[in-house]
CSV table of C-alpha atoms and ligand atoms in Angstrom, one decimal:
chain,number,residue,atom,x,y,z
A,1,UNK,CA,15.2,11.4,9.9
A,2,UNK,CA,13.5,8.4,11.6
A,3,UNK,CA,14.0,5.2,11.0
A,4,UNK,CA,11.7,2.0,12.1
A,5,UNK,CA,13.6,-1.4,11.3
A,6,UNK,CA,11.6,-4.8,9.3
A,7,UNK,CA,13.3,-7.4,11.3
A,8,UNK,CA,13.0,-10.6,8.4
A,9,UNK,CA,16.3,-12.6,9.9
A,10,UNK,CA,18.4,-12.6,6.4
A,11,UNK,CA,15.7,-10.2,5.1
A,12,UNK,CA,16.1,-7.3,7.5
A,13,UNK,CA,15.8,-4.0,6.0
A,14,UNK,CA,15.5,-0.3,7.0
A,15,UNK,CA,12.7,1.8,6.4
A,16,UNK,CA,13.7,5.4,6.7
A,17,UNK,CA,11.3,8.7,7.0
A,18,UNK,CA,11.9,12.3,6.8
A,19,UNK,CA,11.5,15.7,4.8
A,20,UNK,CA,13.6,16.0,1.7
A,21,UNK,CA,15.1,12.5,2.4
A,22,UNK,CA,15.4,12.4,-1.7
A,23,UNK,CA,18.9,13.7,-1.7
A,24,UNK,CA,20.3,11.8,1.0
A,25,UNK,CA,19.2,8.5,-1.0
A,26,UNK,CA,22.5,7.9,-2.3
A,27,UNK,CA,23.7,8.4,0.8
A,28,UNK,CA,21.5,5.6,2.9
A,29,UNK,CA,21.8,3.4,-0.3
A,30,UNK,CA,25.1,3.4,-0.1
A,31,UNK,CA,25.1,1.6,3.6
A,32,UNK,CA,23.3,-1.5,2.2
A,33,UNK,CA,24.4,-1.7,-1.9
A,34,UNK,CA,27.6,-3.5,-3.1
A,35,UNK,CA,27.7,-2.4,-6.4
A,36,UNK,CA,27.9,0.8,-8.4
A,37,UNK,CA,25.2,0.3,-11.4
A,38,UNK,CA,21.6,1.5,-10.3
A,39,UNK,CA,18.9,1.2,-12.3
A,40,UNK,CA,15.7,3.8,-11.5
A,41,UNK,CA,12.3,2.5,-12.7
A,42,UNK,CA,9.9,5.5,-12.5
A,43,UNK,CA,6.9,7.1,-14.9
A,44,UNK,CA,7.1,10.1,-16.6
A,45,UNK,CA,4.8,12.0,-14.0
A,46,UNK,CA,7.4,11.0,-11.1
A,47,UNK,CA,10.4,12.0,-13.4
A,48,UNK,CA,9.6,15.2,-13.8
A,49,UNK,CA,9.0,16.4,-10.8
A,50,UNK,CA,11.6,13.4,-9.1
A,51,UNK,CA,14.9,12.0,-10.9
A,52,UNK,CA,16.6,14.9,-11.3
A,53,UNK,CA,17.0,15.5,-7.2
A,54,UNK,CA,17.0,11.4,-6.7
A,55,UNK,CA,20.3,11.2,-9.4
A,56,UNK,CA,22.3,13.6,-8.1
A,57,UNK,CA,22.3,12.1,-4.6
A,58,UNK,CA,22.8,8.8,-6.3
A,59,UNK,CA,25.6,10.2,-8.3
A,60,UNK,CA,27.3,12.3,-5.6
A,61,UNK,CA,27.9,8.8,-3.7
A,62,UNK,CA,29.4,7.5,-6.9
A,63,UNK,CA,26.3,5.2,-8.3
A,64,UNK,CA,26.2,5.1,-12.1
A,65,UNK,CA,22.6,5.6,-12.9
A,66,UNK,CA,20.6,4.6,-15.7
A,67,UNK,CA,16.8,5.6,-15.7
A,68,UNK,CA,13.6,3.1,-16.9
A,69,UNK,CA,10.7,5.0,-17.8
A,70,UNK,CA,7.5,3.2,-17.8
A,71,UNK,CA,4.2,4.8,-18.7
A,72,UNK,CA,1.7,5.8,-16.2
A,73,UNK,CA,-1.2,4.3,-14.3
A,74,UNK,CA,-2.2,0.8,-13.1
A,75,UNK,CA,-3.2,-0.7,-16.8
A,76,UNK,CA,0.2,-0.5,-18.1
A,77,UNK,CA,1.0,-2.7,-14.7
A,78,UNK,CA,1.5,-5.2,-17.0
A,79,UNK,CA,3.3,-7.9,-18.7
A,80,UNK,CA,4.6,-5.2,-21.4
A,81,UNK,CA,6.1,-3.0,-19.1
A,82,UNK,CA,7.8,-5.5,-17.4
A,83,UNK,CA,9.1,-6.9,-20.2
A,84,UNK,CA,10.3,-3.0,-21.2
A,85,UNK,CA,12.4,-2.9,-17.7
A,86,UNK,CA,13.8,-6.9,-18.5
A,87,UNK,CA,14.9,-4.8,-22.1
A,88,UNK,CA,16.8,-2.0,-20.2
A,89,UNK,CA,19.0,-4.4,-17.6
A,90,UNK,CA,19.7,-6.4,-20.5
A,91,UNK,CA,21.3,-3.6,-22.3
A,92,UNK,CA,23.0,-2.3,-19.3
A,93,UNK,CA,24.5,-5.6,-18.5
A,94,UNK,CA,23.1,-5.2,-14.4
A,95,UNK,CA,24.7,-8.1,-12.4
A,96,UNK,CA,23.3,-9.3,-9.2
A,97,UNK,CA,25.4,-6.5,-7.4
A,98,UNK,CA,23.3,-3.5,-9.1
A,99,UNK,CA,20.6,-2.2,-7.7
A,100,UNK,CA,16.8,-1.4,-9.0
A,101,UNK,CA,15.5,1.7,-7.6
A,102,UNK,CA,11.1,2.2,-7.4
A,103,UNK,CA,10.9,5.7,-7.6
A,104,UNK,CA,7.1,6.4,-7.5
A,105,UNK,CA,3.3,4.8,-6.0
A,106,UNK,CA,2.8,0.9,-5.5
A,107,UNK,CA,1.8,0.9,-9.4
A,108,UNK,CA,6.0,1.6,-9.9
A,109,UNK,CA,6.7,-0.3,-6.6
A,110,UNK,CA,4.8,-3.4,-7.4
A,111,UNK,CA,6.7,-4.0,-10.9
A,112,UNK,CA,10.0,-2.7,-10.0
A,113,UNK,CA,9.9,-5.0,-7.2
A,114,UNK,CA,9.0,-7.9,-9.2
A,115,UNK,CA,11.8,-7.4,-11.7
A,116,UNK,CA,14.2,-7.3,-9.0
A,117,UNK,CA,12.9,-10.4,-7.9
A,118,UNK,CA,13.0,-12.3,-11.2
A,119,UNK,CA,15.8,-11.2,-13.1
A,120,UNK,CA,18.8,-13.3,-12.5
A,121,UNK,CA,16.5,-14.8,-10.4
A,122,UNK,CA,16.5,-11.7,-7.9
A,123,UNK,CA,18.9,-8.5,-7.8
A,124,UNK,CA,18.2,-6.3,-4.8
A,125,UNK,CA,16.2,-3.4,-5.1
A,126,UNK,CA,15.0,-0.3,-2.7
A,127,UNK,CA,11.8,1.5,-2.6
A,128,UNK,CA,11.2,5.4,-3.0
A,129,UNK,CA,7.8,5.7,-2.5
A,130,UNK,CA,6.0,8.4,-3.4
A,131,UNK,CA,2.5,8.4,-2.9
A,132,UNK,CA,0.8,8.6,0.3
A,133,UNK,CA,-0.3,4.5,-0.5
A,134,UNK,CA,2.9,3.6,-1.1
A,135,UNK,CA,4.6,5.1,1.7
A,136,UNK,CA,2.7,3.4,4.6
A,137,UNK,CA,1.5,0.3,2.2
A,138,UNK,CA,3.0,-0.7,-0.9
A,139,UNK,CA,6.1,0.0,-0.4
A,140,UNK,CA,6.9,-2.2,2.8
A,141,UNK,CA,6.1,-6.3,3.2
A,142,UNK,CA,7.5,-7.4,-0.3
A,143,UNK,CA,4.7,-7.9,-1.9
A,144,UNK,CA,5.5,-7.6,-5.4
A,145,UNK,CA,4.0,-8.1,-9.0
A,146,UNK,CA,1.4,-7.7,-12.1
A,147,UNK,CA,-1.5,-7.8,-13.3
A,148,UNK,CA,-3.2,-10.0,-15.7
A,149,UNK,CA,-6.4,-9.7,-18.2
A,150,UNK,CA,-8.1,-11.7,-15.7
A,151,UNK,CA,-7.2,-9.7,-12.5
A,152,UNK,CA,-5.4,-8.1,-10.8
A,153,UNK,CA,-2.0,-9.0,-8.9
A,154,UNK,CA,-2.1,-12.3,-10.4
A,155,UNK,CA,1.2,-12.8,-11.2
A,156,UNK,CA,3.8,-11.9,-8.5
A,157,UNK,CA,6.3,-12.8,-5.8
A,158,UNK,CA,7.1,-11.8,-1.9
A,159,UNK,CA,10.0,-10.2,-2.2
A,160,UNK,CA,11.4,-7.8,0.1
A,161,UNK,CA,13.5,-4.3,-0.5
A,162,UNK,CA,17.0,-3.8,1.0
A,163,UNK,CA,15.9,-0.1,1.9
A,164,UNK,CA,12.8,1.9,2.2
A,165,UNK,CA,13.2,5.7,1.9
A,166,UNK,CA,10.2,8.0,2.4
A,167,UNK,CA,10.6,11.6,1.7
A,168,UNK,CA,7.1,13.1,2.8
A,169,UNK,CA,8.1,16.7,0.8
A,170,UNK,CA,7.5,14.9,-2.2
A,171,UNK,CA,3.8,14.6,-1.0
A,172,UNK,CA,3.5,18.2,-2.1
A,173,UNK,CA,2.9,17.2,-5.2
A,174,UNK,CA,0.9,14.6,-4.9
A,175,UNK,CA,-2.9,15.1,-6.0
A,176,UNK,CA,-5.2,15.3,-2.9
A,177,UNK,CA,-7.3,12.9,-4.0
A,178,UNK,CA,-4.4,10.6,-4.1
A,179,UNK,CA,-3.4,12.2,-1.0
A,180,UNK,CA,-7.1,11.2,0.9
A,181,UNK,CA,-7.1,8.0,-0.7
A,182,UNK,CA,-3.9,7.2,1.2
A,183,UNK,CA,-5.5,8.3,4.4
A,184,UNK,CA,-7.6,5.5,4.0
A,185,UNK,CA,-4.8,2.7,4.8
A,186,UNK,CA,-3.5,5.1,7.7
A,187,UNK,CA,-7.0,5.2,9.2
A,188,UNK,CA,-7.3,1.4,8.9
A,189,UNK,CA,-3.8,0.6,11.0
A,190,UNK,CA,-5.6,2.7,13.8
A,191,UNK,CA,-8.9,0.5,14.0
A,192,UNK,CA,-7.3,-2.9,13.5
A,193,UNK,CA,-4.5,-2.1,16.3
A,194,UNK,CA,-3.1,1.8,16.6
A,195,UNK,CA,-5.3,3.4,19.0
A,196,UNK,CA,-2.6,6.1,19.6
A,197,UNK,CA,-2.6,6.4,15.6
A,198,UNK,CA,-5.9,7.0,15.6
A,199,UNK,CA,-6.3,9.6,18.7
A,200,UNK,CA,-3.5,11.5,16.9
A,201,UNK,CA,-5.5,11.8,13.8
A,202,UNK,CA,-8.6,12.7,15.3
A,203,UNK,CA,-6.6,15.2,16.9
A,204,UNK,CA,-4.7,16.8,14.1
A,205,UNK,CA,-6.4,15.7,11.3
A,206,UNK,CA,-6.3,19.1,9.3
A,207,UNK,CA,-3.1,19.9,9.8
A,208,UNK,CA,-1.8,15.9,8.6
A,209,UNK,CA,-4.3,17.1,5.5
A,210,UNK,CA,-2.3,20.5,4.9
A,211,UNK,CA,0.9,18.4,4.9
A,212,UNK,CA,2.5,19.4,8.0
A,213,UNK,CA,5.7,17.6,7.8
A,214,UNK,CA,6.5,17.0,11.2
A,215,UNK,CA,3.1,15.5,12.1
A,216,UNK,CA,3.4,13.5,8.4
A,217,UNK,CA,6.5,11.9,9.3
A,218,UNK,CA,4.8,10.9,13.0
A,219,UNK,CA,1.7,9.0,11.2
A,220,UNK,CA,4.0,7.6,7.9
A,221,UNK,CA,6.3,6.4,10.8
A,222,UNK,CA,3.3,4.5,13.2
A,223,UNK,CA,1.9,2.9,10.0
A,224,UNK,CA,5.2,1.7,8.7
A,225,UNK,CA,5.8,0.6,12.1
A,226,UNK,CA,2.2,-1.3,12.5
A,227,UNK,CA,2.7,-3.1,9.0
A,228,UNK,CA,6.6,-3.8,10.2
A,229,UNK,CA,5.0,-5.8,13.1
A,230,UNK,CA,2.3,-7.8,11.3
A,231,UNK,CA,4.8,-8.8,8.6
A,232,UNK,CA,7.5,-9.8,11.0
A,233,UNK,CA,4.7,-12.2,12.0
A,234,UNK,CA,3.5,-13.6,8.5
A,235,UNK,CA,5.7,-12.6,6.4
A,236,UNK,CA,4.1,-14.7,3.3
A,237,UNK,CA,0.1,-14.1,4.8
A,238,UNK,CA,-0.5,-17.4,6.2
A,239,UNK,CA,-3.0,-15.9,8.7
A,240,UNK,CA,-2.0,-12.9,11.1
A,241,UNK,CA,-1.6,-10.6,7.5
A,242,UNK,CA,-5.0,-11.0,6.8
A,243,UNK,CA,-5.7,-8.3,9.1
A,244,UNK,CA,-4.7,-5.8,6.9
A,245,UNK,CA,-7.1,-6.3,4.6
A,246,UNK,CA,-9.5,-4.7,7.2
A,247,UNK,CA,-12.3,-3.1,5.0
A,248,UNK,CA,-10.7,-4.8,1.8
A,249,UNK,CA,-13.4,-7.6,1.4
A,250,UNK,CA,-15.8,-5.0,0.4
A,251,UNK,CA,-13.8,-2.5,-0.7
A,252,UNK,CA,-12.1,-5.1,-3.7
A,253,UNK,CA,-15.3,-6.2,-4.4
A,254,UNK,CA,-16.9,-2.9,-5.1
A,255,UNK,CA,-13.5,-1.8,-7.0
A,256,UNK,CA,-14.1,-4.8,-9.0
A,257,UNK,CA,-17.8,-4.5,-9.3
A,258,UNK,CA,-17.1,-0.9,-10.9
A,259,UNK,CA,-15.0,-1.9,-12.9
A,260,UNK,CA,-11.6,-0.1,-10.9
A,261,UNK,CA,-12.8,3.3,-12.8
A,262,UNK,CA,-15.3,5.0,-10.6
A,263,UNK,CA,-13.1,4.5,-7.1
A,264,UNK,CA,-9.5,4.7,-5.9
A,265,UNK,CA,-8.9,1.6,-4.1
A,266,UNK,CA,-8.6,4.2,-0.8
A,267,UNK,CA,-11.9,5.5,-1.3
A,268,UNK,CA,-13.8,1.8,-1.8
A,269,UNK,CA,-11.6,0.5,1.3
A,270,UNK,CA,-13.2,3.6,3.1
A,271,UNK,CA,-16.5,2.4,2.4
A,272,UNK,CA,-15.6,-1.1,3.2
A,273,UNK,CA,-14.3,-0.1,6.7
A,274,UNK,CA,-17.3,1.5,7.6
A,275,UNK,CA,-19.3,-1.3,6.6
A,276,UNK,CA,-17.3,-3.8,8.5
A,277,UNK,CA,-17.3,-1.7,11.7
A,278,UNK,CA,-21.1,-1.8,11.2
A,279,UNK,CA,-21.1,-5.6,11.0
A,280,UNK,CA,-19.0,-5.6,13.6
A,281,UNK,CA,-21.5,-3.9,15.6
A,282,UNK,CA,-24.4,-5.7,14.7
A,283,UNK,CA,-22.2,-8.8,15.3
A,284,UNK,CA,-21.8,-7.4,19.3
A,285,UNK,CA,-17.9,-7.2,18.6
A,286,UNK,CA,-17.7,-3.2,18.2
A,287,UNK,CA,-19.6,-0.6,20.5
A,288,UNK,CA,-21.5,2.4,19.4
A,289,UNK,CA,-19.0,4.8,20.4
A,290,UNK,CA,-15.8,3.3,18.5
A,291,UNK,CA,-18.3,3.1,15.3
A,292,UNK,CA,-19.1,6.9,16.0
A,293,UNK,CA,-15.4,7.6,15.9
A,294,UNK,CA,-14.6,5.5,12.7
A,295,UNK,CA,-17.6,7.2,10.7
A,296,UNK,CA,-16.6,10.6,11.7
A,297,UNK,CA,-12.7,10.4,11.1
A,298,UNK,CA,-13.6,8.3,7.7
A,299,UNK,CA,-15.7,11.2,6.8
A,300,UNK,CA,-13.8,14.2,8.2
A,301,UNK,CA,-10.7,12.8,6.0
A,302,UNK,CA,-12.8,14.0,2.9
A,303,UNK,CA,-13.3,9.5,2.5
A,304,UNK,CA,-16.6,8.4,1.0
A,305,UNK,CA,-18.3,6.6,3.9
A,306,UNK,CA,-21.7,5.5,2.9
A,307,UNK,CA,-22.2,2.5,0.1
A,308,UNK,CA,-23.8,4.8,-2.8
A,309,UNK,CA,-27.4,3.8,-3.2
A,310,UNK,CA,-27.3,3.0,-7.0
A,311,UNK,CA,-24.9,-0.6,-5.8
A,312,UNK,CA,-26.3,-3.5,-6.0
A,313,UNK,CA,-25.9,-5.5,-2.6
A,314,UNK,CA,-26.8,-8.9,-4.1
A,315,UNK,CA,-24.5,-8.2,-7.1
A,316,UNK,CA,-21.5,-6.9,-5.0
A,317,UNK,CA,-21.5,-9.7,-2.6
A,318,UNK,CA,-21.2,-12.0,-5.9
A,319,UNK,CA,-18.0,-10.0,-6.8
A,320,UNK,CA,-16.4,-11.5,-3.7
A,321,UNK,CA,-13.2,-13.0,-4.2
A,322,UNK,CA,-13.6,-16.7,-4.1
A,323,UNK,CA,-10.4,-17.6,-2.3
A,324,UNK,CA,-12.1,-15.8,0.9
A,325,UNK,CA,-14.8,-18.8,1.0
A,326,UNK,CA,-15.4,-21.7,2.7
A,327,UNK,CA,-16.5,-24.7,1.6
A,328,UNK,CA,-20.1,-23.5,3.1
A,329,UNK,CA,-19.7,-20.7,1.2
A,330,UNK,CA,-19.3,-18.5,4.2
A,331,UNK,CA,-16.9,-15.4,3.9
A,332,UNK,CA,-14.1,-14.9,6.4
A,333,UNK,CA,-14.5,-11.6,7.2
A,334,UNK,CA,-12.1,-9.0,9.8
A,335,UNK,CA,-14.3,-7.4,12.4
A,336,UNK,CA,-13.2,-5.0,14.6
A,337,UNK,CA,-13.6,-4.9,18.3
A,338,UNK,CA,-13.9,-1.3,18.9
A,339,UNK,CA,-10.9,1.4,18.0
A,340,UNK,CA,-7.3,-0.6,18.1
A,341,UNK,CA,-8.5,-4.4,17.6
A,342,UNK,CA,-9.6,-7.4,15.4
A,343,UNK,CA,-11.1,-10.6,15.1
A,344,UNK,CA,-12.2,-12.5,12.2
A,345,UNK,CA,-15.6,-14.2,12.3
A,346,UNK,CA,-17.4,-16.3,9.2
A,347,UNK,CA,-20.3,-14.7,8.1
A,348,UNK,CA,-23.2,-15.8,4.9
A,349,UNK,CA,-23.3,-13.9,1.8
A,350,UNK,CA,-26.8,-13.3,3.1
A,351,UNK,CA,-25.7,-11.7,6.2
A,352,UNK,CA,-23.2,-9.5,4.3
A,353,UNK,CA,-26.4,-8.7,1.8
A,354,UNK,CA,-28.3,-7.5,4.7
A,355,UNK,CA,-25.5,-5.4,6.2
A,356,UNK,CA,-25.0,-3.9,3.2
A,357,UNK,CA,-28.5,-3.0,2.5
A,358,UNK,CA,-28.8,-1.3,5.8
A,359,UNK,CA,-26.9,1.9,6.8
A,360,UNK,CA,-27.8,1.4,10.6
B,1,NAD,N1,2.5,-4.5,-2.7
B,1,NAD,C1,1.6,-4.2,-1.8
B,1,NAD,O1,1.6,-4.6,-0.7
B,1,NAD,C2,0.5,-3.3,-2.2
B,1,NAD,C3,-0.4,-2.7,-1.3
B,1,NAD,C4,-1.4,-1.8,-1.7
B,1,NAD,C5,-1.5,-1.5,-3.0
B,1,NAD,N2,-0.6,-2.0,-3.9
B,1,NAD,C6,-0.7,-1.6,-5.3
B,1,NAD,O2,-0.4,-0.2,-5.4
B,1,NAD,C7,-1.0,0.3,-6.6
B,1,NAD,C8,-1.6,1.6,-6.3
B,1,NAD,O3,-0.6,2.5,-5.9
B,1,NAD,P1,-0.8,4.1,-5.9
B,1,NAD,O4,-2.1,4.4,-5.2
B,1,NAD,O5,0.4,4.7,-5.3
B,1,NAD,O6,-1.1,4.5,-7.4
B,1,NAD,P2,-0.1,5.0,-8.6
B,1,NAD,O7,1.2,4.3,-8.4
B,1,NAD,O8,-0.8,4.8,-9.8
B,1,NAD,O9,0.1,6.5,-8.3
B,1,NAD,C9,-1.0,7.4,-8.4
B,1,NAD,C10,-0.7,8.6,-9.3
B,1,NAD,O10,0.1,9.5,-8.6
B,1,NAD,C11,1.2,9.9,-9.4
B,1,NAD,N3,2.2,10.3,-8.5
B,1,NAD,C12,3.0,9.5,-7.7
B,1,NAD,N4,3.7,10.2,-6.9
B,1,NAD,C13,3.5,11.5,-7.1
B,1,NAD,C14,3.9,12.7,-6.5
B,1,NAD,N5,4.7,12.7,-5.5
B,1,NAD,N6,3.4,13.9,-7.0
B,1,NAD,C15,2.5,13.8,-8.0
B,1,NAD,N7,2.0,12.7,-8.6
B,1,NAD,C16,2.5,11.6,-8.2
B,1,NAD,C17,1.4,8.6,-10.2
B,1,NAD,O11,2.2,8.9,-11.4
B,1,NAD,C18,0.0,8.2,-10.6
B,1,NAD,O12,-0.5,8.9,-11.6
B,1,NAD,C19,-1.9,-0.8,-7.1
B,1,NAD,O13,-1.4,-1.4,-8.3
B,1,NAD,C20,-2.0,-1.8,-6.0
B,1,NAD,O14,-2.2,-3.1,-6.4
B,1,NAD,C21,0.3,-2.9,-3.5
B,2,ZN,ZN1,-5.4,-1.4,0.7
């Protein structure tokens, strides 16, 4: 087991990696908790394959566990099924000495987390990721909450876990589109300030693919470790965050522009990167060679890395999240300055129109 630490003063926490790290859970919970009464939140896909091994370890270190099951995928991260977990710690009388367990992806993460940080105006809570998204995203920087009719994450909180516990076996399972998707936030903690993260997974890329668990645990480890560091910095995204949401100003908007059916939010980020490192070229920020190496890895991950011809630049541009504007209308947008490192620079919707138009 490995373990990288969130240093947050008060809000410190643990974030702990290894294979089959499910049945020690109880275990490493049992460090941080003062209660007995825990409370899973999971989905019926996780459950089957997940609670069984997750309760006895919680029960073998004398945890009384009671189990939420909410159903699955991201439209039922809702008001409903928050409401449906609110039910359950009602009738199980949690205190602010219990703890809420997210056993599952950032869909589980993200509401679990936010019911921990309303009810009794905030009961702690760990996160079991396990998806390859949550495991080096979701799950770490306490980001937490729902979505509403109008969009998405509009309703939420920062607050952070007491524990992070990755098991990368239960990645087994996991389906490898789900898988590559996740590959997607790794690659991006390379270009925006990994270089070692990325030579490593130019280096054993199909092996990381075929779920080699001692290399897995090595690249869930760096990127836990890379978000760890920019959240110690801006915790609550005031500026420094914003990095992370390299190659998320056009991936969001063309998730949003297809209505979140046709991409996974990996897969859109993936195009979004390779468009940004192109701006970032065309901008004299990133060289030819460190755009090469982006394209290829994107591409050699089994990631989408071209903007499909039938999307409308004009139309995605418009899809553009409003709070990323200026009052010139200009978009602040992350550039990167070769493999390993970032700067933002304000660009026109017409610029971004052009870029996108172009594949040069
Ligand atoms: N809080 C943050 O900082 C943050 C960051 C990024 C994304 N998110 C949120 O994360 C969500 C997406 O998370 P996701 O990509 O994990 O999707 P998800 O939670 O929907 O999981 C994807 C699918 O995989 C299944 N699954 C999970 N683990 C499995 C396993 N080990 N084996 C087999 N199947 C498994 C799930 O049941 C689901 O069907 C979005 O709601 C997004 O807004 C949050
Ligand atoms: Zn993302």
């Amino acid at each position: 087991m490995e373990t990288v630490a969130v240093n947050l003063g008060e809000r410190s926490y643990s974030i702990h990696v290894g294979a089959g790290l499910l049945a020690r859970t109880g275990e490493l919970l049992r460090q941080v908790a003062r209660g007995d009464k825990v409370t899973v939140v999971t989905n019926p896909t996780v459950e089957r394959l997940y609670f069984a091994a997750l309760e006895s370890s919680l029960k073998r270190s004398g945890f009384k566990v009671a189990s939420v099951l909410l159903p699955d995928g991201e439209q039922h991260k809702n008001l409903e099924s928050l409401s449906a977990v609110y039910d359950q710690l009602v009738r199980q009388r949690l205190d602010r000495q219990s703890t809420l367990v997210a056993l599952g992806g950032g869909v589980i993460g993200d509401l679990a987390g936010f019911a921990a940080a309303t009810f009794l105006r905030g009961i702690p809570y760990i996160q079991v990721p396990t998806t390859l998204l949550a495991q080096v995203d979701s799950s770490i920087g306490g980001k937490t909450g729902i979505n509403h009719a109008q969009g998405k994450n509009l309703i939420g909180a920062f607050y952070q876990p007491r524990l992070v516990v990755i098991d990368v076996s239960v990645l087994q399972t996991l389906p490898k589109r789900e898988l590559v998707a996740g590959m997607a936030e790794v690659v991006k903690y390379g270009i925006i300030g990994d270089p070692e993260l990325f030579d490593l997974l130019e280096k054993n890329l199909d092996a990381i693919l075929t779920l080699d668990e001692p290399l897995l645990t090595r690249v869930i480890l760096s990127s836990c470790a890379d978000k760890a560091r920019v959240v110690e910095q801006d915790e609550r995204e005031s500026d420094l965050r914003a990095i992370l949401n390299f190659g998320h100003t056009i991936g969001h908007a063309l998730e949003s522009f297809t209505g979140y059916e046709r991409f996974l939010h990996g897969e859109a980020v993936a195009i979004g990167m390779v468009k940004a490192a192109l701006i970032s070229r065309a901008q004299g920020f990133c060289d030819e060679r460190s755009l090469a190496r982006i394209r290829t890895l994107i591409s050699r991950a089994g990631l989408p890395a071209e903007m499909p011809p039938d999307i409308d630049p004009r139309g995605l541009v418009q899809s553009m999240e409003l709070d990323k504007k200026s009052s010139e209308g200009k978009i602040k947008f992350i550039c990167c300055t070769g493999v390993g490192a970032t700067r933002f620079h304000w660009l026109s919707p017409e610029e971004i129109v052009t870029a996108l138009a172009s594949n040069q």
